[in-house]
PDB file of C-alpha atoms in Angstrom:
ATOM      1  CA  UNK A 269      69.834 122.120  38.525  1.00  0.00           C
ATOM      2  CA  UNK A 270      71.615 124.745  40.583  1.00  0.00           C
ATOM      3  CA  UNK A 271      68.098 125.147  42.734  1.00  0.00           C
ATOM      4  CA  UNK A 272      67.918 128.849  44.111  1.00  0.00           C
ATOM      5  CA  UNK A 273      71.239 131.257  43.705  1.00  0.00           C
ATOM      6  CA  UNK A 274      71.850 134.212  45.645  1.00  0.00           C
ATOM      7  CA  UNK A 275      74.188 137.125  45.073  1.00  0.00           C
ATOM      8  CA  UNK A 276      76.508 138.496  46.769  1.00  0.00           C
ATOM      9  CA  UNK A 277      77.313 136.337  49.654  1.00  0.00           C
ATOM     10  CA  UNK A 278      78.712 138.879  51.840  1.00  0.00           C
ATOM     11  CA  UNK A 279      77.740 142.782  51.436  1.00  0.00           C
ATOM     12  CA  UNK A 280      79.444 145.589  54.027  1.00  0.00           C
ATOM     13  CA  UNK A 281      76.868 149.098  53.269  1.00  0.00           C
ATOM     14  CA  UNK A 282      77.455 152.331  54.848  1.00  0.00           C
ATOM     15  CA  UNK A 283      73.986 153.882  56.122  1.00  0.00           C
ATOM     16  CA  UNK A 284      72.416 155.377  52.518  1.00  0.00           C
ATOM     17  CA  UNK A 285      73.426 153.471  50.182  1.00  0.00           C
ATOM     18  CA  UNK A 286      71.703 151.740  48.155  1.00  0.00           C
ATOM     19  CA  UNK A 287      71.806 147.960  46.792  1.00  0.00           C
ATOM     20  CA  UNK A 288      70.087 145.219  44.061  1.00  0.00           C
ATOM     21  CA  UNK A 289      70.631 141.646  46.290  1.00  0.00           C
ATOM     22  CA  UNK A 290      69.860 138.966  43.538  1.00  0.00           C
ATOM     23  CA  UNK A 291      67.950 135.636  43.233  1.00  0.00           C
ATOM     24  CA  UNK A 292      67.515 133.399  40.293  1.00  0.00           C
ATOM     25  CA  UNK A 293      65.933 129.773  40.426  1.00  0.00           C
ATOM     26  CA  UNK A 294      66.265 127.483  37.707  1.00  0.00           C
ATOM     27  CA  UNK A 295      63.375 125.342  38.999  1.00  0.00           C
ATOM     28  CA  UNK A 296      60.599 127.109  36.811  1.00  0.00           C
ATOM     29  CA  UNK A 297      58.504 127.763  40.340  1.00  0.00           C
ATOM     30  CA  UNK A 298      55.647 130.311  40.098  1.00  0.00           C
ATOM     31  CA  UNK A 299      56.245 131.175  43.500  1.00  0.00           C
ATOM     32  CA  UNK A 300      59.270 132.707  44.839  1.00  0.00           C
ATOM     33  CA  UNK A 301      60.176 135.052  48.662  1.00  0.00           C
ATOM     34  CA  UNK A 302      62.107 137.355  50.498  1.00  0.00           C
ATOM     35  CA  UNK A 303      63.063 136.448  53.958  1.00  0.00           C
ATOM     36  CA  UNK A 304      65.816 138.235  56.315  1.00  0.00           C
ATOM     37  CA  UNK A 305      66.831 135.960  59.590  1.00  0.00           C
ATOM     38  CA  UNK A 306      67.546 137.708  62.372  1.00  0.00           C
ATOM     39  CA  UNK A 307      69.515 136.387  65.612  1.00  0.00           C
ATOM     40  CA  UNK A 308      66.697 134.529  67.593  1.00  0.00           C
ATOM     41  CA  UNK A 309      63.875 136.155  65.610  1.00  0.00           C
ATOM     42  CA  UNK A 310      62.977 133.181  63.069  1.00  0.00           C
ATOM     43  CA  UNK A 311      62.367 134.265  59.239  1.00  0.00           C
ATOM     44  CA  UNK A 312      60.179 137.180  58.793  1.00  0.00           C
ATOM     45  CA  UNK A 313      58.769 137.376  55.269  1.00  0.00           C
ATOM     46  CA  UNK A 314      59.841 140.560  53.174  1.00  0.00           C
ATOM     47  CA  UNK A 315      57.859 140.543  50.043  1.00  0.00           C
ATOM     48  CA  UNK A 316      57.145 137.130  47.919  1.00  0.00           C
ATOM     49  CA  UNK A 317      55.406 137.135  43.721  1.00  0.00           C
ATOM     50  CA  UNK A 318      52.822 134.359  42.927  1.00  0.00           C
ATOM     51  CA  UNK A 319      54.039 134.928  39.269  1.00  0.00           C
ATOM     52  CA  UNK A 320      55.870 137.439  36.856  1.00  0.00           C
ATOM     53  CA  UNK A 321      54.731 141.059  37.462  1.00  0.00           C
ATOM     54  CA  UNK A 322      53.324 139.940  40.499  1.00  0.00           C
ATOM     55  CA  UNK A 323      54.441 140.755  43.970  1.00  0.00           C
ATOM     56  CA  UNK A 324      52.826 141.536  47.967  1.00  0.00           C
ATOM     57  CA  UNK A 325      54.449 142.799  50.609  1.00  0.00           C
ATOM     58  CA  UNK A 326      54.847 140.300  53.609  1.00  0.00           C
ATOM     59  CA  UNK A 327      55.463 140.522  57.144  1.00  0.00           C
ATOM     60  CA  UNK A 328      58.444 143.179  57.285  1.00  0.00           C
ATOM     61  CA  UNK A 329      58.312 145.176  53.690  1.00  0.00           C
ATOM     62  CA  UNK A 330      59.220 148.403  54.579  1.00  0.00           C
ATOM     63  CA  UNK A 331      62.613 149.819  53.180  1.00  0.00           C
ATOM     64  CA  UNK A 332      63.013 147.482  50.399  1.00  0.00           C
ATOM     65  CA  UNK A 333      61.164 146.953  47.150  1.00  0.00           C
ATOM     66  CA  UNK A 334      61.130 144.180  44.685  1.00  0.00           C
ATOM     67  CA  UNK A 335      59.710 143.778  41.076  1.00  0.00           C
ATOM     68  CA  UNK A 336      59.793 140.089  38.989  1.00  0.00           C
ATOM     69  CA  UNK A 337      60.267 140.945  35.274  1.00  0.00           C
ATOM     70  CA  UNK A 338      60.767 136.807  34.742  1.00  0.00           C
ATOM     71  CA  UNK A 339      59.744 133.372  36.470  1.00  0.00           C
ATOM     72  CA  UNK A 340      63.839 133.062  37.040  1.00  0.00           C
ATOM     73  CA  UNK A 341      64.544 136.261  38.674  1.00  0.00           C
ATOM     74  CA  UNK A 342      63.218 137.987  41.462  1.00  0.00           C
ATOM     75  CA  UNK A 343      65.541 141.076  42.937  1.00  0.00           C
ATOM     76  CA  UNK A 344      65.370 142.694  45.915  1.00  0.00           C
ATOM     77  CA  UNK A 345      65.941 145.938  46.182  1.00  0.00           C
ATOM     78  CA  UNK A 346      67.254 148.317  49.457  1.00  0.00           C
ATOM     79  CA  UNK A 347      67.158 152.312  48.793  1.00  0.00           C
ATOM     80  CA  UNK A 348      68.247 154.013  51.894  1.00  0.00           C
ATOM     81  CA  UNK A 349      70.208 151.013  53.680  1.00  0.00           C
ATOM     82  CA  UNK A 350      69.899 151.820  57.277  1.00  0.00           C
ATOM     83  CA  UNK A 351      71.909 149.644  60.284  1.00  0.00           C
ATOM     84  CA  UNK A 352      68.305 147.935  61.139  1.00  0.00           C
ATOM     85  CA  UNK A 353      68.535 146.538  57.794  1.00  0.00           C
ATOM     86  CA  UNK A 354      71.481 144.680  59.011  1.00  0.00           C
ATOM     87  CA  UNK A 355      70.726 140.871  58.275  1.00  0.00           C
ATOM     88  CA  UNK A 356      70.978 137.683  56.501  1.00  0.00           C
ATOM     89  CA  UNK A 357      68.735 137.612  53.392  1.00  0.00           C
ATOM     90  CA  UNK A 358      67.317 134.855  52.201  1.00  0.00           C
ATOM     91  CA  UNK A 359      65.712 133.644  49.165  1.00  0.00           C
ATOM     92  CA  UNK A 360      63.320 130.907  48.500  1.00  0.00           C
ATOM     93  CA  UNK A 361      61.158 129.571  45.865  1.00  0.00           C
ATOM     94  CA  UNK A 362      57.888 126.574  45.181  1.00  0.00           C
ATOM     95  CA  UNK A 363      56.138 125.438  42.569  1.00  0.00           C
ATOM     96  CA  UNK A 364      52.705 126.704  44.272  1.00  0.00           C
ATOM     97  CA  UNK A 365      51.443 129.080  46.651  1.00  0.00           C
ATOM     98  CA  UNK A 366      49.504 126.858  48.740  1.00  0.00           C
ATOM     99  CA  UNK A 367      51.406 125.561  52.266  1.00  0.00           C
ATOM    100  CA  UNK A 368      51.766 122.068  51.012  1.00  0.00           C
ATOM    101  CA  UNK A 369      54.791 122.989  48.545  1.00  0.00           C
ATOM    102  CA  UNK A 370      58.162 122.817  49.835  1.00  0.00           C
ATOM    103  CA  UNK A 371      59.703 126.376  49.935  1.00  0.00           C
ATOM    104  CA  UNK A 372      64.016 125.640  48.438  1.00  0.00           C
ATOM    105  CA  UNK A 373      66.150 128.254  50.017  1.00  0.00           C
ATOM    106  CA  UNK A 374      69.194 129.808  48.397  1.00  0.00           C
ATOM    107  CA  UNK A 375      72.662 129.969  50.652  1.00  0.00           C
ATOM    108  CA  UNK A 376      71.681 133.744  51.871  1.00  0.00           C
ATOM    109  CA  UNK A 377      73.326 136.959  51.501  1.00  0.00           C
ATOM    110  CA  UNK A 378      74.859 138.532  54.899  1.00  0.00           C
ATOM    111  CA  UNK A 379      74.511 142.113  54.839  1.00  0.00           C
ATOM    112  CA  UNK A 380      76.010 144.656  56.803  1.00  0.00           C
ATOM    113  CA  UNK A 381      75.119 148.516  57.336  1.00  0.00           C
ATOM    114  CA  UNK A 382      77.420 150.576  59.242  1.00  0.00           C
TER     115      UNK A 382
ATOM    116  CA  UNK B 230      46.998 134.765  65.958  1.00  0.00           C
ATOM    117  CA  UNK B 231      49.259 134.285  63.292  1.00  0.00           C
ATOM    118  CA  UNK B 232      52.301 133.643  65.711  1.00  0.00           C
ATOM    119  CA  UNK B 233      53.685 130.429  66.101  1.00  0.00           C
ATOM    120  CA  UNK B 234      55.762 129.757  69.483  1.00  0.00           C
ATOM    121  CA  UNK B 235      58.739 127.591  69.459  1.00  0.00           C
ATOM    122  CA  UNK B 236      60.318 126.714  72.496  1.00  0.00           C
ATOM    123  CA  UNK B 237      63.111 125.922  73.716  1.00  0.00           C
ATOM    124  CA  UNK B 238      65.696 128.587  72.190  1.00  0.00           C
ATOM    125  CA  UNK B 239      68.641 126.658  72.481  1.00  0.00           C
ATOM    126  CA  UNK B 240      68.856 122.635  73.381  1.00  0.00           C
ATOM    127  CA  UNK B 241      72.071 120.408  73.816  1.00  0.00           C
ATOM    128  CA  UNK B 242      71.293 116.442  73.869  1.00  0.00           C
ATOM    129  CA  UNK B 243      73.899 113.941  74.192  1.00  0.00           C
ATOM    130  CA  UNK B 244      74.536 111.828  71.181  1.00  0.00           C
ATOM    131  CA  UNK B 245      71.920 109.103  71.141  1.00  0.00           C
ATOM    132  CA  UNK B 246      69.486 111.150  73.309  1.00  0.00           C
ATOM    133  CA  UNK B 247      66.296 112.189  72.184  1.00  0.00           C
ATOM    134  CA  UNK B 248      65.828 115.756  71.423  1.00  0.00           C
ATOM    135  CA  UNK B 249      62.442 117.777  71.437  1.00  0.00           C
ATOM    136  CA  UNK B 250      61.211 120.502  70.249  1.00  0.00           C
ATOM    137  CA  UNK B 251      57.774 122.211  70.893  1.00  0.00           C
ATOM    138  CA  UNK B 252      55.686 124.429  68.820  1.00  0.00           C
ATOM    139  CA  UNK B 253      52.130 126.228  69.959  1.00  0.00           C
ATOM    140  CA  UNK B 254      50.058 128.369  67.795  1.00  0.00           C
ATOM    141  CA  UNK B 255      46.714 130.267  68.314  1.00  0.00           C
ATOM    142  CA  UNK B 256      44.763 130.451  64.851  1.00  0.00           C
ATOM    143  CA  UNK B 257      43.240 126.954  64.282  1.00  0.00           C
ATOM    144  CA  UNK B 258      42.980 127.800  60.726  1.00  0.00           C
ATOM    145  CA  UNK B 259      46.493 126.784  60.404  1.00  0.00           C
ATOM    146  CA  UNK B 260      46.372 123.416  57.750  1.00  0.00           C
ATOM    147  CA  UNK B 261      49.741 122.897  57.164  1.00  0.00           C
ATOM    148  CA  UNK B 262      52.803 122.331  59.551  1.00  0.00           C
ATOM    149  CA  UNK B 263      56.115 121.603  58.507  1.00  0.00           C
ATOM    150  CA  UNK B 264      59.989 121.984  60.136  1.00  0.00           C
ATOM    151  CA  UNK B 265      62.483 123.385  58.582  1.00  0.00           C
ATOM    152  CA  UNK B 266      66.299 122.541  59.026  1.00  0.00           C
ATOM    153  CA  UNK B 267      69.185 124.555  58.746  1.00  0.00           C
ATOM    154  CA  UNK B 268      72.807 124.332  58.989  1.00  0.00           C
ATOM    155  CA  UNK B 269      75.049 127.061  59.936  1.00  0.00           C
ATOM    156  CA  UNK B 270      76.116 129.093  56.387  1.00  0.00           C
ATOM    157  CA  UNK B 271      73.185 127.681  54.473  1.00  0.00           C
ATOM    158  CA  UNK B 272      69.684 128.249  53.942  1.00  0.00           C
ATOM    159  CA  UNK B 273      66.539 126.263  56.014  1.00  0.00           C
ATOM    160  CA  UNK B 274      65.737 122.963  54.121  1.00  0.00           C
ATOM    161  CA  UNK B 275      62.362 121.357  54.536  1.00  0.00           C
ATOM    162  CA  UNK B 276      62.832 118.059  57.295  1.00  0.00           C
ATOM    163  CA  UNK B 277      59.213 116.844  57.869  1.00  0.00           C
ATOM    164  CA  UNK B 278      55.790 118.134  57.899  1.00  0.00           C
ATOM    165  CA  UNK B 279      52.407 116.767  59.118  1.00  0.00           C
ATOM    166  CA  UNK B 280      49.030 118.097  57.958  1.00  0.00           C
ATOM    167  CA  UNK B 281      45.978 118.880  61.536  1.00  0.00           C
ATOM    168  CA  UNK B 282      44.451 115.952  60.487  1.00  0.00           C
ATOM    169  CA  UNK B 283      47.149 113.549  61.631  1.00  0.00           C
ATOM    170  CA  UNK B 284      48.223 112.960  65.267  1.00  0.00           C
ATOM    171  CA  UNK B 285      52.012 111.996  64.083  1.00  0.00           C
ATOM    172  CA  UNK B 286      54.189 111.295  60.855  1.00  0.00           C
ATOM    173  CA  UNK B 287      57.433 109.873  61.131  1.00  0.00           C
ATOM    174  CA  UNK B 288      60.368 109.626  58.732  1.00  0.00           C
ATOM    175  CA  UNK B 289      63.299 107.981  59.880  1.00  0.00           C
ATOM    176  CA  UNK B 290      64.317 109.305  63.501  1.00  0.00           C
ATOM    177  CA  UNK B 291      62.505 112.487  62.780  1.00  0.00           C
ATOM    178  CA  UNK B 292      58.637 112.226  64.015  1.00  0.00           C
ATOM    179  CA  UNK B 293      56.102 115.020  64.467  1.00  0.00           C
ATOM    180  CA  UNK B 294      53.510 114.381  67.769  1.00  0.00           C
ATOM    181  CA  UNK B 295      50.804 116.934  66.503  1.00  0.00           C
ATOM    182  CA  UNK B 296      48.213 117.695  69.259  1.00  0.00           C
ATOM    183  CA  UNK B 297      44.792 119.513  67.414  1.00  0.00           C
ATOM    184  CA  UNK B 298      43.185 120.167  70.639  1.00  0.00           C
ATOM    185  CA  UNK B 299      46.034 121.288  72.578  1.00  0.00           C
ATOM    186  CA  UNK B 300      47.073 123.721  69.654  1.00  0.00           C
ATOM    187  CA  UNK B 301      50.532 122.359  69.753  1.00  0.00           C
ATOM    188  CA  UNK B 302      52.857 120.056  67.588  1.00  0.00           C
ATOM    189  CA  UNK B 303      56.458 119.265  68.421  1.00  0.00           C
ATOM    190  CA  UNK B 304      59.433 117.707  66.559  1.00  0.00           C
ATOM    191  CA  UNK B 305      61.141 114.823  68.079  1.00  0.00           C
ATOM    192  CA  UNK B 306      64.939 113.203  67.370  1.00  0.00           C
ATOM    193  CA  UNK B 307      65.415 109.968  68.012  1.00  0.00           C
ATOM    194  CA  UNK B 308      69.204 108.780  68.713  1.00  0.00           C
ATOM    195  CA  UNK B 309      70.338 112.151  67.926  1.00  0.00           C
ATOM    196  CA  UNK B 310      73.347 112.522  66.142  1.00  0.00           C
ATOM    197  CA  UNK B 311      76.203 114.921  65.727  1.00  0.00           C
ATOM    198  CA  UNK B 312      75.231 115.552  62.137  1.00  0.00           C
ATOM    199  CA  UNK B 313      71.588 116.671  63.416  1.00  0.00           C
ATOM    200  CA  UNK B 314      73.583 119.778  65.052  1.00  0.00           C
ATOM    201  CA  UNK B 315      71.362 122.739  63.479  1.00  0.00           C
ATOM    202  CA  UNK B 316      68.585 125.093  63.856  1.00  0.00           C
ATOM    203  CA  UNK B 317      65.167 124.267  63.493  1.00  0.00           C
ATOM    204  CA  UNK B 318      62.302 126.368  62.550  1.00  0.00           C
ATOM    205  CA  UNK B 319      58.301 125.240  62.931  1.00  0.00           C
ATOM    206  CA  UNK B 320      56.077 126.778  60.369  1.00  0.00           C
ATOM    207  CA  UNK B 321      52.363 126.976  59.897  1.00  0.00           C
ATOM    208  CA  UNK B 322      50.335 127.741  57.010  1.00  0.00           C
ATOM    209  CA  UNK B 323      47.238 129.235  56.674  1.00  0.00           C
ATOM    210  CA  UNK B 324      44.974 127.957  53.895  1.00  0.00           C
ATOM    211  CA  UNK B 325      44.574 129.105  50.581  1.00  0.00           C
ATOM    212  CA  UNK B 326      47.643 130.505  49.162  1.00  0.00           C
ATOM    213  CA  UNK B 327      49.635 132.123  52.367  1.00  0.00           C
ATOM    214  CA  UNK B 328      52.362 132.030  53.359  1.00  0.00           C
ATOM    215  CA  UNK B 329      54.171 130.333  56.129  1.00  0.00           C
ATOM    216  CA  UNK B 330      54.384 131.770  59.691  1.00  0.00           C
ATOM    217  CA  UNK B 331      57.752 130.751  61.095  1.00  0.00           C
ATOM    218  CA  UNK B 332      58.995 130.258  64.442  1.00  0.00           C
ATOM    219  CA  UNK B 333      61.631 131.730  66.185  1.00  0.00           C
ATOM    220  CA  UNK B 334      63.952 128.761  65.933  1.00  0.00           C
ATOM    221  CA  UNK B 335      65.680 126.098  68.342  1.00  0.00           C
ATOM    222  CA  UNK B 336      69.542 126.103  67.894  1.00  0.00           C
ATOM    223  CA  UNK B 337      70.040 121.790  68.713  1.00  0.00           C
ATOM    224  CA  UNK B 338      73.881 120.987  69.832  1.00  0.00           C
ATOM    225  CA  UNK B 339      74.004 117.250  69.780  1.00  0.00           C
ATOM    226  CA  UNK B 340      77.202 116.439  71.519  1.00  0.00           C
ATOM    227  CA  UNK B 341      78.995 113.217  70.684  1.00  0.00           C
TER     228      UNK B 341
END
């Protein structure tokens, strides 16, 4: 199992443009999340899906969007990239919802907006 | 009351040292705590994680004091390594199905 992929690894975006980041998990988990890490800030939650065609917005959701067509797949999607959107994105993914299951992280995607 | 507080921000602990890490949180509806670890380039992995109604769990060198009335729970490395050089998050969960509320993070430099 290749456990939770993220593409690309490294993204430079000039302020407006706009960008798909990608996650796939081959783990068949219901549950799957958006995080961006930022420098001393922890990971604040973006959006997460509890299933196919359905997703909540988390801590942070403005300026991005998401959508989950499939259990594998679960985009995320920047419109307007501005330089606060400057971060390392992070996907993760568990077999349930509650706390108890183990979140698996993909390897991140850096992305800069300049 | 959903924050969790992780302290300290940054810790350096000589190899075979002991390292600690503290984490304080507000809403005692929290159920679930667990620490995440994570190595520079990669994404957090899950470490340990200890459920209110336990006062510790320990897995190897890696043991979680967790303190219900105090409102605090803290990570502890025994005979810390140079491998063990990573960040470490502190989560909390809130019942049902939440999410996890993450720390800031503690950036551990175990120096050999």
């Amino acid at each position: 199992n290749a456990g939770v992929t993220q593409t690309p690894k490294f993204r430079i975006l000039k302020i407006g443009q706009s960008m798909t980041l990608q996650c796939t998990q081959d783990m068949n988990h219901n549950y799957m999340y958006w995080y961006r890490q930022d420098p001393g800030m922890g990971l604040k939650l973006i959006y997460y899906s509890v299933g196919a065609g359905i997703t909540d917005k988390g801590e942070v959701p403005n300026g991005y969007n998401v959508s989950r067509s499939t259990t594998e797949d679960f985009p995320l999607r920047l419109e307007l990239a501005a330089p606060s959107q400057t971060s390392v994105y992070f996907c993760a993914s568990s077999l349930q919802g509650d706390g108890f299951a183990e979140q698996y992280f993909g390897p991140g995607t850096r992305l800069t907006v300049t | 009351q959903q924050q969790v507080k992780q302290s300290p921000q940054s810790l350096i602990v000589q190899k075979g040292g002991i390292s600690i890490i503290n984490c304080a949180y507000e809403n005692t509806a929290f159920d679930y705590f667990p620490w995440y670890q994570q190595f520079p380039g990669k994404g957090p992995a899950l470490l340990i994680a200890i459920r209110p109604d336990v006062s510790e769990k320990k897995e190897g060198r890696f043991t979680i004091s967790f303190n219900k009335s105090a409102k605090q729970f803290s990570l502890h490395i025994m005979d810390s390594q140079p491998g063990d050089s990573a960040t470490y998050f502190c989560a909390a969960h809130l019942g049902g199905y939440s999410t996890l509320t993450f720390g800031k993070g503690t950036m551990l430099l175990v120096s050999p």
